Structure formats: C-alpha cells, structure tokens
Amino acid sequence: MKNKSSRIDSASRIIKTVPQTAYQAFMDPKALVTWLPPKGMEGRIDAFDAREGGFYRMTLTYIGSHHSAGKSSDNSDVVQGEFLELIPGKRIVQRIVFESEDPAFAGSMIMTWNFDEVPEGTEVTIVCENVPEGIRQDDHEAGMGSTLANLAAFLELQKTVR
C-alpha cells in the first residue's frame, strides 16, 4: 500500500563536533541504538548492513506505561530502514517503513540526515518526506528533537571520554 501523505517534517540542531564524527554515529549499530531512540523509548538493533542498498531493522520499545500505542504493537515500533544514499560526513538518505497493520502507518517515508559544517560544529538536519498520516506532527517533531538532543549528548560525551 502506498503512503498517501505528502507531509514533510524537519528538525535541526547544532552539535559541537565535526560532520564526519556525527556521520559515524550512524554507522555503528551499538552507537545508533544508544542515541536514536527518543525520550521514553529504548531500542534494539535486529539487523544492520550499513552500505547503499543495505538495510537495518530496529525495534523501539516504550518505557513505562505513560505512552500512546505503538505502531507495531501496544508498546513497540518496528522500523525497517534501507540506506538509499551514504555520503560520508555529508548526508544519509533512508527509506523508512513501519511494520504495522494500521493503514495510517502504511507506506514508506524518506528520511534525510544532512551534516553541515558551521563555525560552532555541525548542523545536523533531519528532513522526513511522506510522513505517514498516523504520526502526529507535533509528536514527530518532539521525537526528532529528542533524538537530536540524544545525539548531541552522545557525541559530546565521546569527546570528553577520549
């Protein structure tokens, strides 16, 4: 079933790191599962093949009982991502599909992550195209903001550990 939505959601944040380091946080599944889940969720990588044409499968589980229903089950979202374009230190383009029987989450969303060098570090921008109708825009933007905050904390912690 094709996604009927043409909605575009986006978020960005400046992170005190170089673009290549931000990009590499995606290429390591152990790192990815640490920072990608938004606040109130935890993640598990079920499969990971980081190359153009490769894919990953991640299960995101809600923590606690104060959450809306998941897309795949009462408390989880299962996401299949395909890497469409990988430009080290510059951009990652993915096709995202949620495993769900609810037609409001059907179809695929294109998620682009851009890494642009700025004087303060790297501006990381997420652009999501064809967002499924079942994802509320304010929830999605809050989730992307939370993910970017997690990425910033993860990368800035890595810098202090070295």
Short mmCIF file of C-alpha atoms in Angstrom, two decimals:
data_model
loop_
_atom_site.label_atom_id
_atom_site.label_comp_id
_atom_site.label_asym_id
_atom_site.label_seq_id
_atom_site.Cartn_x
_atom_site.Cartn_y
_atom_site.Cartn_z
CA MET A 1 0.00 0.00 0.00
CA LYS A 2 1.35 3.41 -0.94
CA ASN A 3 1.61 6.21 1.55
CA LYS A 4 -0.87 8.96 0.63
CA SER A 5 0.82 11.61 2.76
CA SER A 6 2.96 14.34 1.26
CA ARG A 7 3.76 15.91 4.63
CA ILE A 8 7.31 16.96 5.39
CA ASP A 9 8.58 17.26 8.97
CA SER A 10 12.03 18.51 9.90
CA ALA A 11 14.26 19.37 12.82
CA SER A 12 17.84 20.55 13.23
CA ARG A 13 20.43 21.15 15.90
CA ILE A 14 24.00 22.37 16.06
CA ILE A 15 26.27 19.82 17.69
CA LYS A 16 29.81 20.54 18.87
CA THR A 17 31.56 18.00 16.66
CA VAL A 18 32.82 17.64 13.11
CA PRO A 19 30.48 16.32 10.38
CA GLN A 20 32.43 13.06 9.94
CA THR A 21 32.03 12.19 13.64
CA ALA A 22 28.28 12.85 13.53
CA TYR A 23 28.01 10.69 10.40
CA GLN A 24 29.96 7.85 12.04
CA ALA A 25 27.46 7.73 14.92
CA PHE A 26 25.08 6.18 12.34
CA MET A 27 27.50 3.60 11.03
CA ASP A 28 27.99 1.82 14.36
CA PRO A 29 24.85 -0.12 15.39
CA LYS A 30 25.89 -0.09 19.08
CA ALA A 31 26.15 3.70 18.99
CA LEU A 32 22.96 4.09 16.94
CA VAL A 33 20.82 2.16 19.40
CA THR A 34 22.24 4.31 22.22
CA TRP A 35 21.16 7.71 20.88
CA LEU A 36 18.49 7.21 18.19
CA PRO A 37 15.51 6.22 20.38
CA PRO A 38 13.67 9.36 21.51
CA LYS A 39 12.90 10.09 25.15
CA GLY A 40 10.62 7.43 26.63
CA MET A 41 11.86 4.65 24.36
CA GLU A 42 14.71 2.16 24.19
CA GLY A 43 15.96 0.40 21.10
CA ARG A 44 17.32 -2.89 19.86
CA ILE A 45 19.05 -3.47 16.52
CA ASP A 46 17.75 -6.66 14.90
CA ALA A 47 19.77 -6.37 11.66
CA PHE A 48 22.29 -3.85 10.34
CA ASP A 49 24.07 -3.55 6.97
CA ALA A 50 25.46 -0.01 6.54
CA ARG A 51 26.01 0.35 2.80
CA GLU A 52 24.00 1.85 -0.04
CA GLY A 53 21.27 -0.69 -0.71
CA GLY A 54 21.81 -2.18 2.75
CA PHE A 55 19.22 -2.09 5.49
CA TYR A 56 18.65 -2.15 9.20
CA ARG A 57 15.79 -3.31 11.38
CA MET A 58 15.24 -1.73 14.76
CA THR A 59 12.69 -2.38 17.47
CA LEU A 60 11.81 0.65 19.60
CA THR A 61 10.03 -0.13 22.85
CA TYR A 62 8.17 2.35 25.01
CA ILE A 63 9.40 2.56 28.61
CA GLY A 64 6.75 2.72 31.34
CA SER A 65 3.01 2.90 30.98
CA HIS A 66 2.57 6.59 30.06
CA HIS A 67 2.66 6.45 26.27
CA SER A 68 0.42 6.23 23.26
CA ALA A 69 0.00 2.90 21.49
CA GLY A 70 2.91 1.72 19.40
CA LYS A 71 2.73 1.37 15.63
CA SER A 72 3.64 -2.33 15.59
CA SER A 73 2.22 -3.48 18.94
CA ASP A 74 0.84 -1.95 22.12
CA ASN A 75 4.31 -0.90 23.29
CA SER A 76 6.65 -1.02 20.30
CA ASP A 77 7.50 0.33 16.88
CA VAL A 78 9.40 -1.94 14.49
CA VAL A 79 11.21 0.01 11.80
CA GLN A 80 12.87 -1.23 8.64
CA GLY A 81 15.29 1.25 7.09
CA GLU A 82 17.03 0.98 3.73
CA PHE A 83 20.13 3.07 3.05
CA LEU A 84 19.46 4.82 -0.28
CA GLU A 85 22.43 7.20 -0.21
CA LEU A 86 25.51 7.40 2.00
CA ILE A 87 27.88 10.33 1.55
CA PRO A 88 30.39 10.16 4.43
CA GLY A 89 30.38 13.29 6.54
CA LYS A 90 27.65 14.89 4.40
CA ARG A 91 24.35 13.02 4.07
CA ILE A 92 22.40 9.83 4.79
CA VAL A 93 19.17 9.13 2.92
CA GLN A 94 16.96 6.28 4.12
CA ARG A 95 13.63 4.75 3.17
CA ILE A 96 11.77 4.00 6.41
CA VAL A 97 8.88 1.54 6.69
CA PHE A 98 6.99 0.89 9.92
CA GLU A 99 5.75 -2.64 10.49
CA SER A 100 2.10 -2.02 11.23
CA GLU A 101 -1.32 -3.40 10.36
CA ASP A 102 -2.78 0.09 10.77
CA PRO A 103 -3.14 1.73 7.31
CA ALA A 104 -2.39 5.13 8.89
CA PHE A 105 1.27 3.98 9.17
CA ALA A 106 1.49 2.27 5.76
CA GLY A 107 3.89 3.23 3.02
CA SER A 108 7.43 4.46 3.18
CA MET A 109 8.89 7.68 4.50
CA ILE A 110 12.12 9.14 3.13
CA MET A 111 14.37 10.40 5.92
CA THR A 112 17.39 12.53 5.03
CA TRP A 113 20.07 13.44 7.55
CA ASN A 114 22.36 16.31 6.49
CA PHE A 115 25.61 17.18 8.24
CA ASP A 116 26.72 20.73 7.51
CA GLU A 117 29.86 22.23 9.00
CA VAL A 118 29.20 25.53 10.78
CA PRO A 119 31.53 27.65 12.98
CA GLU A 120 30.03 26.11 16.16
CA GLY A 121 30.41 22.50 14.94
CA THR A 122 27.94 20.59 12.77
CA GLU A 123 24.36 21.47 11.99
CA VAL A 124 22.52 18.15 11.83
CA THR A 125 19.22 18.44 9.97
CA ILE A 126 16.57 15.73 9.64
CA VAL A 127 14.03 16.02 6.82
CA CYS A 128 11.24 13.44 6.67
CA GLU A 129 9.16 13.29 3.48
CA ASN A 130 5.85 11.44 3.03
CA VAL A 131 5.35 11.11 6.77
CA PRO A 132 2.59 8.55 7.44
CA GLU A 133 -0.71 10.18 8.39
CA GLY A 134 -0.85 8.25 11.68
CA ILE A 135 2.20 10.06 13.05
CA ARG A 136 1.10 13.28 14.69
CA GLN A 137 3.29 16.15 13.52
CA ASP A 138 3.88 17.61 17.00
CA ASP A 139 4.82 14.16 18.37
CA HIS A 140 7.13 13.55 15.42
CA GLU A 141 8.89 16.90 15.77
CA ALA A 142 9.27 16.36 19.53
CA GLY A 143 10.72 12.89 18.86
CA MET A 144 13.19 14.22 16.29
CA GLY A 145 14.22 16.98 18.69
CA SER A 146 14.75 14.40 21.43
CA THR A 147 16.82 12.22 19.09
CA LEU A 148 19.00 15.20 18.13
CA ALA A 149 19.49 16.05 21.81
CA ASN A 150 20.50 12.42 22.43
CA LEU A 151 22.95 12.56 19.51
CA ALA A 152 24.48 15.78 20.85
CA ALA A 153 24.85 14.31 24.34
CA PHE A 154 26.32 11.08 22.94
CA LEU A 155 28.88 12.86 20.74
CA GLU A 156 29.83 15.45 23.31
CA LEU A 157 30.29 12.68 25.92
CA GLN A 158 32.51 10.77 23.47
CA LYS A 159 34.66 13.88 23.11
CA THR A 160 35.20 14.14 26.90
CA VAL A 161 35.97 10.42 27.26
CA ARG A 162 38.82 10.50 24.71
#
